[in-house]
Coordinates of C-alpha atoms and ligand atoms in Angstrom, one line a residue:
X1 CA 148.6 174.9 145.9
X2 CA 152.2 173.5 146.0
X3 CA 154.3 172.7 148.3
X4 CA 153.8 174.0 152.1
X5 CA 150.5 176.2 152.6
X6 CA 151.8 179.7 153.2
X7 CA 149.8 180.9 156.4
X8 CA 149.6 184.6 157.8
X9 CA 148.9 184.7 161.7
X10 CA 146.6 187.8 162.8
X11 CA 147.4 188.8 166.5
X12 CA 150.3 187.4 168.0
X13 CA 149.3 187.7 171.7
X14 CA 149.5 184.6 173.9
X15 CA 147.3 182.6 171.4
X16 CA 148.4 183.9 168.2
X17 CA 152.2 183.2 169.1
X18 CA 151.5 179.7 169.6
X19 CA 149.7 179.2 166.4
X20 CA 152.6 181.1 164.8
X21 CA 155.4 178.8 166.3
X22 CA 153.1 175.8 165.5
X23 CA 153.3 177.2 162.0
X24 CA 156.9 178.1 161.8
X25 CA 158.4 175.0 163.6
X26 CA 155.7 172.1 164.1
X27 CA 153.7 171.5 161.2
X28 CA 156.0 170.2 158.1
X29 CA 152.8 171.2 155.9
X30 CA 152.8 174.8 156.3
X31 CA 155.3 177.9 156.2
X32 CA 154.9 181.0 158.2
X33 CA 155.0 183.7 155.9
X34 CA 153.4 186.6 157.7
X35 CA 151.9 187.9 161.2
X36 CA 150.1 191.0 161.8
X37 CA 149.3 192.9 165.0
X38 CA 147.4 196.1 166.1
X39 CA 150.7 196.6 168.3
X40 CA 153.3 196.7 165.3
X41 CA 156.1 196.5 167.7
X42 CA 154.7 193.4 168.6
X43 CA 154.3 192.0 165.0
X44 CA 157.8 193.0 164.5
X45 CA 159.2 191.4 167.6
X46 CA 157.6 188.1 167.1
X47 CA 158.8 188.0 162.8
X48 CA 162.3 188.2 163.8
X49 CA 162.0 185.4 166.8
X50 CA 160.5 183.4 163.9
X51 CA 162.9 183.8 161.4
X52 CA 161.4 186.9 159.7
X53 CA 158.3 186.3 158.0
X54 CA 156.7 189.7 156.8
X55 CA 155.1 191.9 159.5
X56 CA 152.1 194.2 159.5
X57 CA 149.7 196.5 161.5
X58 CA 146.5 195.5 160.2
X59 CA 144.7 192.2 158.8
X60 CA 143.8 193.6 155.7
X61 CA 147.6 194.0 154.8
X62 CA 148.6 191.1 155.7
X63 CA 145.6 188.9 154.2
X64 CA 146.1 191.0 151.2
X65 CA 149.7 190.2 150.4
X66 CA 149.9 188.3 147.8
X67 CA 152.5 185.6 149.8
X68 CA 149.6 184.7 152.0
X69 CA 147.5 181.4 151.1
X70 CA 145.7 181.2 154.2
X71 CA 144.9 183.3 157.3
X72 CA 144.9 182.4 161.0
X73 CA 142.7 185.1 163.3
X74 CA 143.9 185.1 166.9
X75 CA 143.6 188.6 167.7
X76 CA 141.5 189.8 170.1
X77 CA 137.7 188.8 170.4
X78 CA 136.5 191.9 169.4
X79 CA 138.8 191.9 166.1
X80 CA 137.8 188.6 164.9
X81 CA 135.1 190.3 162.6
X82 CA 137.8 192.5 160.7
X83 CA 140.1 189.6 160.6
X84 CA 137.4 187.1 158.9
X85 CA 136.0 189.8 156.7
X86 CA 139.7 190.8 155.6
X87 CA 140.5 187.1 154.7
X88 CA 137.3 186.7 152.9
X89 CA 137.7 189.7 150.9
X90 CA 141.2 188.6 149.6
X91 CA 139.8 185.2 149.0
X92 CA 141.9 183.6 151.7
X93 CA 140.5 180.5 154.0
X94 CA 140.4 181.3 157.7
X95 CA 141.2 179.5 160.8
X96 CA 139.6 182.0 163.4
X97 CA 140.1 181.6 167.2
X98 CA 137.0 181.5 169.5
X99 CA 134.4 182.9 170.1
X100 CA 133.7 183.4 166.2
X101 CA 132.7 186.8 167.0
X102 CA 131.5 188.7 170.6
X103 CA 128.1 189.2 169.0
X104 CA 125.6 187.5 166.7
X105 CA 125.3 190.5 164.6
X106 CA 129.2 190.5 163.8
X107 CA 128.9 186.8 163.4
X108 CA 126.4 187.0 161.0
X109 CA 128.6 189.8 159.1
X110 CA 131.6 187.5 159.2
X111 CA 129.5 184.5 157.9
X112 CA 128.1 186.2 155.1
X113 CA 131.8 187.7 153.8
X114 CA 132.8 184.0 153.9
X115 CA 129.8 182.9 151.9
X116 CA 129.9 185.5 149.7
X117 CA 133.9 184.9 148.9
X118 CA 133.6 180.9 148.5
X119 CA 136.2 180.8 151.1
X120 CA 136.1 178.3 153.9
X121 CA 136.3 179.2 157.8
X122 CA 136.8 176.9 160.8
X123 CA 136.2 177.8 164.3
X124 CA 139.3 177.0 166.7
X125 CA 137.5 175.2 169.2
X126 CA 140.5 173.2 169.9
X127 CA 139.4 170.8 172.6
X128 CA 137.7 168.6 169.6
X129 CA 141.4 167.8 168.7
X130 CA 142.6 167.0 172.1
X131 CA 143.0 163.3 172.2
X132 CA 141.2 162.8 175.5
X133 CA 138.1 164.5 174.1
X134 CA 138.4 162.9 170.6
X135 CA 138.4 159.5 172.2
X136 CA 135.1 160.5 174.0
X137 CA 133.8 161.0 170.9
X138 CA 134.5 158.1 169.2
X139 CA 133.4 156.1 172.0
X140 CA 130.1 158.0 171.8
X141 CA 129.8 157.4 168.0
X142 CA 130.7 153.6 168.7
X143 CA 127.9 153.5 171.1
X144 CA 129.7 152.9 174.0
X145 CA 127.6 154.9 176.5
X146 CA 124.5 154.1 174.8
X147 CA 122.7 157.4 174.1
X148 CA 124.5 160.8 176.0
X149 CA 122.0 162.4 177.6
X150 CA 124.1 164.6 180.1
X151 CA 127.3 166.8 180.0
X152 CA 129.0 167.8 183.3
X153 CA 131.4 170.2 182.0
X154 CA 134.3 171.5 184.7
X155 CA 136.0 174.8 183.6
X156 CA 138.8 176.4 185.8
X157 CA 141.4 179.0 185.4
X158 CA 144.0 179.7 188.1
X159 CA 143.5 183.4 187.3
X160 CA 141.1 185.6 185.0
X161 CA 142.3 186.1 181.4
X162 CA 142.8 189.9 180.3
X163 CA 139.4 189.5 178.0
X164 CA 136.8 188.1 181.0
X165 CA 135.0 190.8 183.2
X166 CA 134.3 193.0 180.2
X167 CA 130.3 194.3 180.5
X168 CA 128.0 191.3 179.0
X169 CA 126.5 193.9 176.5
X170 CA 129.9 194.7 174.7
X171 CA 130.9 190.8 174.4
X172 CA 133.9 188.6 175.7
X173 CA 132.2 188.2 179.4
X174 CA 132.9 184.9 180.8
X175 CA 130.2 183.2 179.1
X176 CA 131.3 184.6 175.6
X177 CA 135.2 183.9 176.2
X178 CA 135.0 181.2 178.0
X179 CA 132.3 178.6 178.8
X180 CA 131.8 178.9 174.9
X181 CA 133.9 176.3 174.6
X182 CA 132.1 174.0 177.0
X183 CA 129.0 174.9 175.0
X184 CA 130.7 173.5 171.8
X185 CA 131.8 170.3 173.4
X186 CA 128.0 169.7 174.6
X187 CA 126.5 170.7 171.3
X188 CA 129.4 168.0 169.6
X189 CA 129.2 165.2 172.4
X190 CA 125.9 165.1 172.7
X191 CA 125.1 166.0 169.1
X192 CA 122.2 168.0 169.7
X193 CA 121.1 171.7 169.7
X194 CA 120.8 173.5 172.7
X195 CA 117.1 175.0 173.0
X196 CA 117.0 176.7 176.6
X197 CA 119.7 178.1 178.7
X198 CA 119.6 179.0 182.3
X199 CA 122.6 181.1 183.7
X200 CA 124.2 182.3 187.1
X201 CA 127.1 184.2 187.9
X202 CA 128.5 185.4 191.4
X203 CA 131.5 187.3 192.4
X204 CA 133.4 185.2 194.7
X205 CA 137.0 186.5 194.1
X206 CA 136.5 190.0 192.9
X207 CA 133.4 192.0 194.0
X208 CA 133.9 193.8 190.5
X209 CA 133.7 190.5 188.5
X210 CA 130.0 189.4 188.7
X211 CA 131.0 186.3 186.4
X212 CA 133.7 185.0 188.8
X213 CA 132.1 182.1 189.1
X214 CA 129.4 180.8 187.0
X215 CA 126.9 177.8 186.2
X216 CA 125.2 177.5 183.2
X217 CA 122.2 174.5 183.0
X218 CA 121.5 173.7 179.1
X219 CA 118.3 171.9 178.1
X220 CA 118.7 169.9 174.5
X221 CA 116.4 169.7 171.8
X222 CA 115.9 165.8 172.7
X223 CA 115.8 165.8 176.5
X224 CA 119.3 166.1 177.7
X225 CA 121.0 168.4 179.9
X226 CA 124.1 170.0 180.7
X227 CA 126.2 171.7 183.3
X228 CA 129.0 173.9 182.7
X229 CA 130.9 175.2 185.6
X230 CA 133.1 178.2 184.9
X231 CA 135.3 179.6 187.5
X232 CA 138.0 182.2 186.4
X233 CA 139.8 182.8 189.5
X234 CA 140.8 179.2 191.0
X235 CA 144.2 179.5 191.9
X236 CA 145.3 176.0 191.9
X237 CA 145.7 175.4 188.5
X238 CA 144.0 175.1 185.2
X239 CA 141.5 172.7 185.6
X240 CA 139.1 171.2 182.6
X241 CA 137.3 168.1 182.7
X242 CA 133.8 166.8 181.6
X243 CA 131.6 163.9 182.0
X244 CA 129.5 162.6 179.5
X245 CA 126.3 160.4 181.2
X246 CA 124.7 157.9 178.7
X247 CA 121.9 155.7 179.0
X248 CA 124.7 152.6 179.8
X249 CA 127.3 154.3 180.5
X250 CA 129.9 157.5 181.6
X251 CA 132.7 158.9 180.3
X252 CA 135.2 161.1 182.2
X253 CA 137.3 163.3 180.0
X254 CA 140.6 164.9 181.6
X255 CA 142.5 165.2 184.9
X256 CA 143.6 168.2 186.8
X257 CA 147.2 166.2 187.0
X258 CA 149.6 167.3 184.5
X259 CA 151.8 164.6 185.1
X260 CA 151.5 160.8 186.4
X261 CA 154.4 161.6 188.7
X262 CA 152.5 161.6 192.5
X263 CA 154.3 161.8 196.0
X264 CA 153.3 160.3 198.9
X265 CA 154.5 160.6 202.3
X266 CA 153.5 160.4 206.0
X267 CA 152.2 164.3 205.5
X268 CA 149.9 163.6 202.6
X269 CA 149.8 162.4 198.9
X270 CA 150.7 165.5 196.5
X271 CA 150.8 166.0 192.4
X272 CA 151.3 168.7 190.0
X273 CA 148.6 170.7 187.9
X274 CA 148.0 172.1 184.6
X275 CA 148.9 175.6 185.1
X276 CA 147.6 177.1 181.8
X277 CA 145.5 176.2 178.9
X278 CA 149.0 176.1 176.5
X279 CA 150.2 172.9 178.8
X280 CA 146.7 171.6 179.1
X281 CA 145.7 171.7 175.1
X282 CA 149.2 172.4 173.6
X283 CA 149.0 169.1 171.8
X284 CA 145.4 170.0 170.6
X285 CA 146.5 173.0 169.2
X286 CA 149.2 171.3 167.0
X287 CA 147.0 168.9 166.1
X288 CA 144.4 171.3 165.0
X289 CA 146.6 173.4 163.1
X290 CA 148.0 170.5 161.0
X291 CA 144.7 169.3 160.3
X292 CA 143.5 173.1 159.1
X293 CA 146.4 173.0 157.1
X294 CA 145.9 169.9 155.7
X295 CA 142.0 170.2 155.1
X296 CA 143.0 173.8 153.5
X297 CA 145.2 172.2 151.0
X298 CA 143.2 169.1 150.2
X299 CA 140.3 171.5 149.9
X300 CA 138.2 169.5 152.1
X301 CA 135.1 170.9 154.7
X302 CA 136.5 172.4 158.1
X303 CA 136.0 170.0 161.1
X304 CA 134.9 172.6 162.7
X305 CA 132.2 175.1 160.9
X306 CA 131.3 178.9 161.2
X307 CA 127.9 177.5 162.2
X308 CA 129.3 175.8 164.9
X309 CA 131.1 179.0 166.0
X310 CA 127.8 180.7 165.8
X311 CA 125.7 178.1 167.4
X312 CA 128.3 178.2 170.6
X313 CA 128.0 181.9 170.8
X314 CA 124.3 181.9 170.6
X315 CA 124.3 179.7 173.6
X316 CA 126.9 182.2 175.0
X317 CA 124.7 185.3 174.5
X318 CA 121.4 183.4 175.8
X319 CA 123.7 182.9 178.7
X320 CA 124.8 186.1 179.0
X321 CA 120.9 187.5 178.8
X322 CA 120.0 184.7 181.3
X323 CA 122.3 185.7 184.3
X324 CA 121.5 189.6 183.3
X325 CA 118.0 189.2 183.7
X326 CA 117.5 186.4 186.2
X327 CA 115.0 183.8 183.9
X328 CA 115.6 180.9 181.5
X329 CA 116.5 182.0 178.2
X330 CA 114.6 180.0 174.9
X331 CA 116.8 179.3 171.7
X332 CA 117.3 180.1 168.9
X333 CA 117.1 183.8 169.8
X334 CA 114.9 186.6 168.7
Ligands
ISE401 C1 140.6 181.2 177.4 O1 140.5 182.7 176.0 C2 140.7 180.0 176.2 O2 140.6 180.0 175.3 C3 141.0 178.9 177.3 O3 140.9 177.8 176.3 C4 139.9 179.0 178.0 O4 139.9 177.8 178.8 C5 140.0 180.2 179.0 O5 139.1 180.4 179.8 C6 139.9 181.2 178.2 O6 139.8 182.5 179.0

């Protein structure tokens, strides 16, 4: 591959559009050559805005185009399998947004297609590229907190994303669509696998949304624990933080404040908050795509593998089952 990597983006809604912008304007090693969307007028509008890459209505057309060397899949969760399989079939490396797919059967299909084609698949757990989470990982690896034994994760959205609230059985509920990030953080930061999951959900804001507020308890193979809170409708902002407790210290990751500007008056103390994951993790998304492009060109293995994607999904599927059945669920799932 000479020169800049020619990338196509499948799905140009909120996150796909951000990936397209990064590839077009902020990643010097890449060139955005195509976009696709199930709504072709959306693909066309984004293409026009971004200096005229080709535009298509399907993943297969985009992945099959000779000019496209690698593919970012950022379509709806339900279309991830189709996007990964299309890219693999055309021999293109893939960066696919989380979750890898909404169900384990689809994940296995996607992973089989990738293995058969001999292409590489990276999963978009962008938090691993966030400077604060990455610093925590580096400190853990340097032994700064001894053995990490607990992750306490907070994950609050101001308002529900369009993908949540779907019936659990079809996939992208809050465990699969949102908590999956925190499950990945747990595996990565504790360096261990989850063996038991107990989840509960509560309809706090909207009676119809049974998982508006949820808690997941995780038990890890070496005895560590995890606690994951996800709230979809917390109004005040986008609030993602974690504490990683070790045998000799604790790491605190993230801040509700967006800037270090604080106003203090006799009426009280006021500061701002992150409003969206694109602001909280904007830099992480850019670094993620830049690193994926570099690895793809260099022929290096992905930073977050398809199996990492499947493992986090399996925890999410177990959490869905646990919340639905009111009992703890052991992993691996049968
Ligand atoms: C969304 O899909 C994301 O990926 C965000 O990172 C996450 O925080 C949010 O809860 C999800 O709905």
